[in-house]
CSV table of C-alpha atoms and ligand atoms in Angstrom, one decimal:
chain,number,residue,atom,x,y,z
A,1,MET,CA,-0.1,-0.4,0.5
A,2,LEU,CA,1.2,3.3,-0.8
A,3,LYS,CA,2.4,6.1,1.8
A,4,MET,CA,-0.4,9.1,0.8
A,5,LEU,CA,-0.4,12.6,2.6
A,6,ASP,CA,-2.3,13.1,5.6
A,7,VAL,CA,-3.6,16.9,4.1
A,8,LYS,CA,-6.4,18.5,5.0
A,9,GLU,CA,-9.5,18.3,3.2
A,10,THR,CA,-9.2,22.6,2.3
A,11,VAL,CA,-5.7,21.9,1.2
A,12,ILE,CA,-7.0,19.0,-1.5
A,13,LEU,CA,-9.8,21.5,-2.8
A,14,GLN,CA,-7.3,24.0,-3.0
A,15,GLU,CA,-5.6,21.8,-5.4
A,16,ALA,CA,-8.0,20.2,-6.9
A,17,HIS,CA,-9.4,23.8,-7.6
A,18,ARG,CA,-5.5,24.9,-9.3
A,19,LEU,CA,-5.7,21.7,-11.3
A,20,TYR,CA,-9.1,22.2,-12.9
A,21,GLY,CA,-7.7,25.7,-13.8
A,22,LEU,CA,-5.1,24.5,-15.8
A,23,LEU,CA,-7.2,21.2,-17.4
A,24,ARG,CA,-10.6,22.7,-17.8
A,25,TYR,CA,-10.3,22.8,-21.6
A,26,VAL,CA,-8.1,19.9,-22.0
A,27,SER,CA,-9.9,16.7,-23.4
A,28,LYS,CA,-9.2,13.8,-21.8
A,29,ASN,CA,-10.7,11.5,-24.7
A,30,LYS,CA,-12.3,12.0,-27.6
A,31,ALA,CA,-15.7,12.5,-25.8
A,32,GLN,CA,-15.2,14.2,-22.3
A,33,LYS,CA,-12.4,17.5,-21.1
A,34,TRP,CA,-12.0,17.0,-17.8
A,35,THR,CA,-13.5,17.1,-15.4
A,36,TYR,CA,-13.1,19.1,-11.5
A,37,GLU,CA,-14.5,15.5,-9.9
A,38,ASP,CA,-10.9,13.7,-12.3
A,39,CYS,CA,-9.2,16.7,-10.3
A,40,LEU,CA,-11.1,16.6,-7.1
A,41,GLN,CA,-10.1,12.7,-7.7
A,42,MET,CA,-6.2,13.4,-8.5
A,43,ALA,CA,-5.4,15.7,-6.1
A,44,PRO,CA,-3.9,13.7,-2.8
A,45,TYR,CA,-1.7,12.0,-5.3
A,46,THR,CA,-0.3,14.9,-6.9
A,47,LEU,CA,0.3,17.1,-3.6
A,48,SER,CA,1.5,13.5,-2.7
A,49,ILE,CA,4.5,13.3,-5.0
A,50,GLN,CA,5.0,17.7,-5.1
A,51,GLN,CA,6.7,17.0,-1.3
A,52,PHE,CA,8.5,13.6,-1.5
A,53,LYS,CA,9.5,16.0,-4.5
A,54,LYS,CA,11.0,18.4,-2.5
A,55,GLU,CA,12.4,16.2,0.4
A,56,GLN,CA,13.9,14.4,-1.8
A,57,ASN,CA,15.4,17.4,-4.0
A,58,ALA,CA,14.2,15.6,-7.5
A,59,VAL,CA,13.0,17.0,-10.8
A,60,ILE,CA,10.7,16.0,-12.6
A,61,LEU,CA,10.1,15.7,-16.6
A,62,ALA,CA,7.6,14.5,-18.2
A,63,HIS,CA,7.7,14.7,-22.5
A,64,SER,CA,4.6,16.6,-24.0
A,65,TYR,CA,2.7,13.0,-24.3
A,66,THR,CA,2.5,12.1,-21.4
A,67,THR,CA,-1.0,12.7,-20.3
A,68,PRO,CA,-1.8,15.8,-18.6
A,69,ASP,CA,-2.4,14.7,-15.1
A,70,LEU,CA,1.8,14.8,-14.8
A,71,VAL,CA,1.9,17.4,-17.3
A,72,TYR,CA,0.4,20.0,-15.0
A,73,GLY,CA,0.1,18.1,-12.2
A,74,VAL,CA,3.9,18.1,-11.7
A,75,ALA,CA,5.8,18.0,-14.5
A,76,ASP,CA,8.7,20.9,-13.0
A,77,TYR,CA,10.0,21.2,-16.9
A,78,SER,CA,7.8,20.1,-19.7
A,79,GLY,CA,8.2,20.4,-23.6
A,80,ASP,CA,10.1,17.5,-26.5
A,81,SER,CA,13.8,15.2,-26.2
A,82,PHE,CA,15.9,17.7,-27.0
A,83,GLN,CA,14.3,20.3,-24.9
A,84,LEU,CA,14.0,17.4,-21.6
A,85,ALA,CA,17.8,16.7,-22.5
A,86,GLN,CA,18.5,19.4,-22.0
A,87,LYS,CA,16.6,20.4,-18.8
A,88,ALA,CA,18.5,16.6,-17.4
A,89,GLN,CA,22.5,18.1,-18.2
A,90,GLN,CA,21.6,22.3,-16.1
A,91,SER,CA,19.4,20.1,-13.9
A,92,SER,CA,21.5,20.6,-10.3
A,93,ALA,CA,19.3,17.5,-8.4
A,94,ASP,CA,19.8,14.2,-7.0
A,95,ILE,CA,17.0,12.2,-8.4
A,96,ILE,CA,15.5,13.0,-11.9
A,97,VAL,CA,11.7,11.3,-12.1
A,98,PHE,CA,11.9,11.1,-16.4
A,99,ALA,CA,8.2,10.6,-17.1
A,100,GLY,CA,8.8,9.7,-20.8
A,101,VAL,CA,10.3,5.9,-22.7
A,102,TRP,CA,13.4,4.2,-22.1
A,103,PHE,CA,15.5,5.8,-24.9
A,104,MET,CA,14.8,9.2,-22.7
A,105,ALA,CA,15.4,8.4,-19.3
A,106,GLU,CA,18.5,6.6,-20.9
A,107,THR,CA,19.8,9.7,-22.3
A,108,ALA,CA,19.1,11.6,-18.7
A,109,LYS,CA,21.5,9.4,-17.7
A,110,ILE,CA,24.3,9.4,-19.8
A,111,ILE,CA,24.4,12.9,-19.1
A,112,ASN,CA,24.3,12.2,-15.1
A,113,PRO,CA,26.0,9.2,-14.8
A,114,SER,CA,26.4,9.9,-11.0
A,115,LYS,CA,22.9,10.6,-10.7
A,116,LYS,CA,19.4,8.7,-9.6
A,117,VAL,CA,17.1,7.9,-12.6
A,118,LEU,CA,13.9,6.7,-12.7
A,119,ILE,CA,11.1,6.4,-14.8
A,120,PRO,CA,7.7,5.8,-13.6
A,121,ALA,CA,6.4,3.3,-16.4
A,122,GLY,CA,9.2,1.3,-16.2
A,123,LYS,CA,10.8,-0.5,-19.7
A,124,ALA,CA,8.1,1.2,-22.0
A,125,GLY,CA,9.8,1.2,-25.3
A,126,CYS,CA,9.4,3.3,-28.6
A,127,SER,CA,8.9,1.4,-31.6
A,128,LEU,CA,11.9,3.7,-33.1
A,129,ALA,CA,14.4,2.8,-30.3
A,130,ASP,CA,13.8,-1.2,-30.3
A,131,SER,CA,13.7,-1.5,-34.2
A,132,MET,CA,18.1,-1.4,-34.1
A,133,THR,CA,20.7,-3.4,-32.4
A,134,GLY,CA,24.7,-1.7,-31.9
A,135,GLU,CA,25.6,-4.3,-34.1
A,136,GLU,CA,23.5,-3.2,-36.8
A,137,VAL,CA,24.8,0.2,-36.5
A,138,LYS,CA,28.3,-1.2,-37.1
A,139,LYS,CA,27.9,-3.2,-40.1
A,140,LEU,CA,25.5,-0.5,-42.1
A,141,ARG,CA,29.4,2.0,-41.4
A,142,ALA,CA,30.9,-1.2,-42.2
A,143,GLN,CA,29.2,-1.0,-45.7
A,144,HIS,CA,29.7,2.6,-46.5
A,145,PRO,CA,32.9,3.1,-45.2
A,146,GLY,CA,34.2,7.7,-44.1
A,147,VAL,CA,30.2,8.2,-43.6
A,148,PRO,CA,28.7,10.4,-41.1
A,149,VAL,CA,26.7,8.7,-39.1
A,150,LEU,CA,23.4,10.5,-37.6
A,151,CYS,CA,21.4,8.7,-35.4
A,152,TYR,CA,18.2,10.5,-34.2
A,153,ILE,CA,17.6,10.1,-29.7
A,154,ASN,CA,15.0,7.5,-30.0
A,155,SER,CA,17.6,5.3,-30.2
A,156,SER,CA,19.6,2.8,-27.5
A,157,ALA,CA,22.0,3.7,-25.9
A,158,ASP,CA,23.9,1.6,-28.3
A,159,VAL,CA,23.0,2.9,-31.5
A,160,LYS,CA,23.7,6.0,-29.8
A,161,ALA,CA,28.0,5.1,-29.0
A,162,ASN,CA,28.0,3.7,-32.6
A,163,CYS,CA,27.3,7.1,-34.0
A,164,ASP,CA,28.8,10.4,-34.6
A,165,VAL,CA,26.5,12.7,-34.0
A,166,CYS,CA,22.9,12.1,-31.8
A,167,VAL,CA,19.9,14.1,-33.2
A,168,THR,CA,16.6,15.0,-32.6
A,169,SER,CA,13.8,16.5,-34.4
A,170,GLY,CA,14.2,20.1,-33.3
A,171,ASN,CA,17.6,19.7,-34.6
A,172,VAL,CA,17.6,17.5,-37.2
A,173,PHE,CA,17.6,19.4,-40.4
A,174,ASP,CA,20.2,21.9,-38.9
A,175,ILE,CA,23.1,18.9,-38.1
A,176,ALA,CA,22.1,17.0,-41.3
A,177,GLN,CA,23.1,20.1,-42.9
A,178,LYS,CA,26.2,20.9,-40.9
A,179,MET,CA,27.5,16.8,-41.4
A,180,PRO,CA,31.2,17.6,-44.2
A,181,GLY,CA,30.1,14.7,-47.8
A,182,LYS,CA,27.3,14.4,-49.9
A,183,GLU,CA,26.7,11.6,-48.4
A,184,LEU,CA,24.9,10.6,-44.8
A,185,ILE,CA,23.5,7.5,-42.7
A,186,PHE,CA,20.8,8.4,-40.2
A,187,VAL,CA,18.9,5.7,-38.4
A,188,PRO,CA,16.4,4.5,-37.2
A,189,ASP,CA,14.2,6.9,-38.5
A,190,MET,CA,13.1,5.6,-42.7
A,191,LEU,CA,10.8,8.1,-42.9
A,192,MET,CA,12.4,11.1,-41.1
A,193,ALA,CA,14.9,9.4,-43.2
A,194,LYS,CA,13.1,11.0,-46.6
A,195,ASN,CA,12.3,14.3,-44.7
A,196,ILE,CA,15.6,15.3,-44.3
A,197,GLU,CA,17.4,14.5,-47.7
A,198,ALA,CA,13.9,17.0,-49.3
A,199,GLU,CA,14.1,19.6,-46.1
A,200,LEU,CA,18.6,19.9,-47.4
A,201,LEU,CA,17.4,19.6,-51.3
A,202,ARG,CA,15.2,22.7,-50.2
A,203,ARG,CA,18.1,24.0,-48.8
A,204,ASN,CA,20.5,23.5,-51.6
A,205,THR,CA,23.1,21.6,-50.0
A,206,PRO,CA,21.6,18.2,-51.4
A,207,LYS,CA,22.7,15.2,-49.5
A,208,LYS,CA,21.9,11.2,-50.1
A,209,ILE,CA,20.7,9.8,-46.9
A,210,ILE,CA,21.7,5.6,-46.0
A,211,ALA,CA,18.5,5.2,-43.8
A,212,SER,CA,18.0,1.5,-41.7
A,213,GLY,CA,14.2,0.0,-41.2
A,214,GLY,CA,12.4,2.0,-39.0
A,215,SER,CA,9.4,3.8,-37.7
A,216,CYS,CA,7.1,5.4,-35.5
A,217,CYS,CA,4.0,2.9,-34.5
A,218,VAL,CA,2.3,6.4,-34.1
A,219,HIS,CA,3.6,8.5,-36.6
A,220,ASP,CA,4.0,6.0,-39.7
A,221,LYS,CA,0.0,5.6,-39.4
A,222,TYR,CA,-0.8,9.0,-41.4
A,223,ARG,CA,-1.7,8.9,-44.6
A,224,THR,CA,-2.2,11.8,-47.5
A,225,GLU,CA,-6.4,11.1,-47.2
A,226,HIS,CA,-6.6,12.5,-43.0
A,227,VAL,CA,-5.0,16.0,-45.0
A,228,LYS,CA,-7.5,15.9,-47.7
A,229,ASN,CA,-9.9,15.6,-45.3
A,230,LEU,CA,-9.0,17.7,-43.0
A,231,ARG,CA,-9.0,20.6,-45.7
A,232,ALA,CA,-12.0,19.8,-46.8
A,233,GLN,CA,-14.1,19.7,-43.4
A,234,TYR,CA,-12.4,22.2,-41.9
A,235,PRO,CA,-12.1,24.3,-44.9
A,236,GLY,CA,-9.0,27.3,-43.6
A,237,ILE,CA,-7.3,24.7,-41.6
A,238,LYS,CA,-3.3,25.1,-41.4
A,239,VAL,CA,-1.6,21.2,-41.1
A,240,VAL,CA,1.1,20.7,-39.3
A,241,ALA,CA,2.7,16.9,-38.9
A,242,HIS,CA,5.9,16.2,-37.3
A,243,PRO,CA,8.8,14.8,-39.9
A,244,GLU,CA,8.4,11.3,-37.8
A,245,CYS,CA,5.3,11.3,-40.8
A,246,ASP,CA,5.2,10.1,-44.3
A,247,ILE,CA,7.1,12.7,-47.2
A,248,GLU,CA,3.7,12.3,-49.2
A,249,VAL,CA,1.9,13.9,-46.1
A,250,CYS,CA,4.5,16.0,-45.2
A,251,LYS,CA,4.1,17.7,-48.8
A,252,LEU,CA,0.4,17.8,-48.2
A,253,CYS,CA,1.2,20.3,-44.7
A,254,ASP,CA,0.8,24.1,-43.7
A,255,TYR,CA,4.2,22.8,-41.7
A,256,VAL,CA,6.5,19.9,-40.2
A,257,GLY,CA,8.5,20.1,-37.1
A,258,SER,CA,9.3,18.7,-33.5
A,259,THR,CA,7.0,18.8,-31.0
A,260,SER,CA,8.6,22.2,-29.9
A,261,GLY,CA,8.4,23.3,-33.3
A,262,MET,CA,4.6,22.8,-33.8
A,263,MET,CA,3.8,24.8,-30.4
A,264,LYS,CA,5.8,28.0,-31.4
A,265,TYR,CA,3.4,27.5,-35.0
A,266,VAL,CA,0.6,27.8,-33.6
A,267,SER,CA,2.1,30.1,-30.7
A,268,ALA,CA,3.1,32.7,-33.9
A,269,SER,CA,-0.1,32.3,-36.1
A,270,THR,CA,-3.4,34.1,-36.1
A,271,GLU,CA,-4.8,31.1,-37.4
A,272,LYS,CA,-8.3,29.5,-35.1
A,273,GLN,CA,-8.3,25.8,-36.0
A,274,PHE,CA,-5.5,23.2,-36.0
A,275,GLY,CA,-5.1,19.5,-37.8
A,276,MET,CA,-2.8,17.8,-35.7
A,277,LEU,CA,-1.2,15.1,-37.4
A,278,THR,CA,0.7,14.0,-34.0
A,279,GLU,CA,0.6,12.2,-30.3
A,280,PHE,CA,-2.7,13.2,-28.6
A,281,GLY,CA,-0.7,14.5,-25.2
A,282,LEU,CA,0.2,17.7,-27.2
A,283,VAL,CA,-3.1,18.4,-28.2
A,284,ASN,CA,-3.8,18.7,-24.9
A,285,ARG,CA,-1.2,20.9,-24.4
A,286,LEU,CA,-1.9,22.8,-27.2
A,287,GLU,CA,-5.7,23.0,-25.6
A,288,ALA,CA,-4.4,24.3,-22.1
A,289,GLN,CA,-2.3,27.0,-23.9
A,290,PHE,CA,-5.0,28.1,-26.1
A,291,PRO,CA,-8.2,27.8,-25.0
A,292,GLU,CA,-9.3,30.0,-28.5
A,293,LYS,CA,-7.6,27.5,-30.8
A,294,LYS,CA,-9.9,24.7,-32.4
A,295,PHE,CA,-7.3,21.3,-32.7
A,296,VAL,CA,-8.4,18.5,-34.7
A,297,TRP,CA,-7.3,16.1,-34.0
A,298,PRO,CA,-7.6,12.1,-36.4
A,299,PHE,CA,-6.0,9.7,-34.1
A,300,GLY,CA,-2.7,8.8,-32.4
A,301,ILE,CA,-1.6,7.7,-29.6
A,302,CYS,CA,1.8,6.3,-28.1
A,303,SER,CA,1.1,3.8,-25.8
A,304,TYR,CA,4.7,3.6,-24.8
A,305,MET,CA,4.3,7.3,-23.1
A,306,LYS,CA,1.1,6.6,-21.5
A,307,LYS,CA,2.5,3.9,-19.4
A,308,ASN,CA,4.2,6.9,-16.9
A,309,ASN,CA,0.6,7.7,-14.4
A,310,LEU,CA,0.3,9.5,-11.5
A,311,LEU,CA,0.3,6.6,-9.4
A,312,ASN,CA,3.6,4.7,-10.5
A,313,THR,CA,5.0,8.4,-10.5
A,314,LEU,CA,4.6,8.3,-6.7
A,315,GLN,CA,5.7,4.6,-6.8
A,316,ALA,CA,8.9,5.2,-8.2
A,317,LEU,CA,10.0,8.3,-5.7
A,318,ILE,CA,9.4,6.3,-2.5
A,319,GLU,CA,10.6,2.9,-3.4
A,320,PRO,CA,11.2,1.9,-6.7
A,321,ARG,CA,11.0,-1.5,-8.8
A,322,GLU,CA,14.6,-2.1,-10.9
A,323,ASP,CA,13.2,-2.0,-14.1
A,324,GLN,CA,12.0,1.9,-13.1
A,325,GLN,CA,15.7,2.2,-11.7
A,326,VAL,CA,18.2,3.1,-15.3
A,327,GLN,CA,21.3,1.8,-15.3
A,328,VAL,CA,23.3,1.6,-18.4
A,329,ASP,CA,26.8,-0.1,-19.1
A,330,GLU,CA,29.8,2.4,-18.3
A,331,SER,CA,31.6,1.9,-21.0
A,332,VAL,CA,28.5,2.1,-23.6
A,333,ALA,CA,27.4,5.0,-22.1
A,334,LYS,CA,30.7,7.1,-21.9
A,335,ALA,CA,30.7,6.0,-26.1
A,336,ALA,CA,26.8,7.2,-26.1
A,337,LYS,CA,27.9,10.5,-24.3
A,338,LYS,CA,30.1,11.7,-27.2
A,339,SER,CA,27.8,11.6,-29.2
A,340,ILE,CA,25.4,13.4,-27.4
A,341,ASP,CA,27.7,16.3,-25.9
A,342,LYS,CA,28.4,16.1,-30.2
A,343,MET,CA,24.7,17.6,-30.7
A,344,PHE,CA,24.1,20.3,-27.5
A,345,GLU,CA,27.8,21.7,-29.9
A,346,LEU,CA,26.1,21.6,-33.4
A,347,ALA,CA,22.4,22.5,-32.0
A,348,LYS,CA,24.6,25.5,-30.4
B,1,13P,P1,10.0,15.2,-29.9
B,1,13P,O1,11.6,15.0,-31.1
B,1,13P,O2,9.7,15.9,-30.6
B,1,13P,O3,10.1,15.4,-28.7
B,1,13P,O4,10.0,13.4,-30.6
B,1,13P,C1,10.2,12.6,-29.5
B,1,13P,C2,9.2,11.9,-30.1
B,1,13P,O5,9.0,10.5,-29.6
B,1,13P,C3,8.3,11.4,-31.0
B,1,13P,O6,7.9,10.9,-31.7
B,2,SF4,FE1,8.7,6.1,-30.6
B,2,SF4,FE2,6.3,6.8,-31.9
B,2,SF4,FE3,6.2,6.6,-29.1
B,2,SF4,FE4,7.7,8.9,-30.0
B,2,SF4,S1,5.2,8.7,-30.4
B,2,SF4,S2,8.3,7.9,-27.9
B,2,SF4,S3,9.1,7.8,-31.7
B,2,SF4,S4,6.8,5.5,-31.3
């Protein structure tokens, strides 16, 4: 049985009120918004997590694709994978609780080998990170000697350890452009590889991208019909997508960018309707931040990200299970850190 704080009813009501102020415009699912009753149920958990976090000098980082009770209830920072890697790098906390998927928490541990890094969801995978091993990267390298190797941050420590530079969706185009030569190996996202090739051509710095065969099981489901249907149903709608989507889909969109790039696009736009070809959590963040705008979301839920919840976050803080404590082999971590440090250097 988990230890919960013994808090006064008035404190719980105040917390529920705070949460409802943040979540009232946010969709819980396709049909419902978060209610005051939901917030009342959440409040004892968010209060307990906030208290245990303070006592242990822990920081909670939550990816935008986790659920809004985590993002708005307990996270110190939420954002995309690059922003959270930066926060992990800058943090002075003793413990990092990473509400996200395994490769993200693993990256935080590689950056901070002396800190305790916890992931509430345990070994939450990612169809991209799970698609390739370090050995397969070595083989690709051997087939293309001298060609620089970029790995998407959505990869295992072992893959990162065998690459030259790590990238995220927020900096992939700029870093790819900075690489020497006319060829580039990019792993493990074959759909993003096509988007890189197209973007570099558009920038007049073309390169041939040699890719492996992974894809994101959320973003690779979008088809050109989804964009066409959105435009037919909502005249004037702006359609945005993540670069993990198929290039034919991206070509039809008004904006293609990372999770934080999409937020910036919506924020800067005077338009009122947006079609979101991405994960539901980002739609929720936009609903919270821009209640005056309408977000149409055909579908797309990352079941790995959604394994994080208030209960396992509290439990990880109090008594973490072994699978919630991130460990990385020292020599792999050392080699992987080089590619992550190179990203921080080139992303400046
Ligand atoms: P971001 O780099 O945009 O956070 O993307 C991470 C991810 O997993 C997208 O599916
Ligand atoms: Fe991986 Fe896709 Fe989930 Fe992102 S949304 S964590 S790429 S499976």
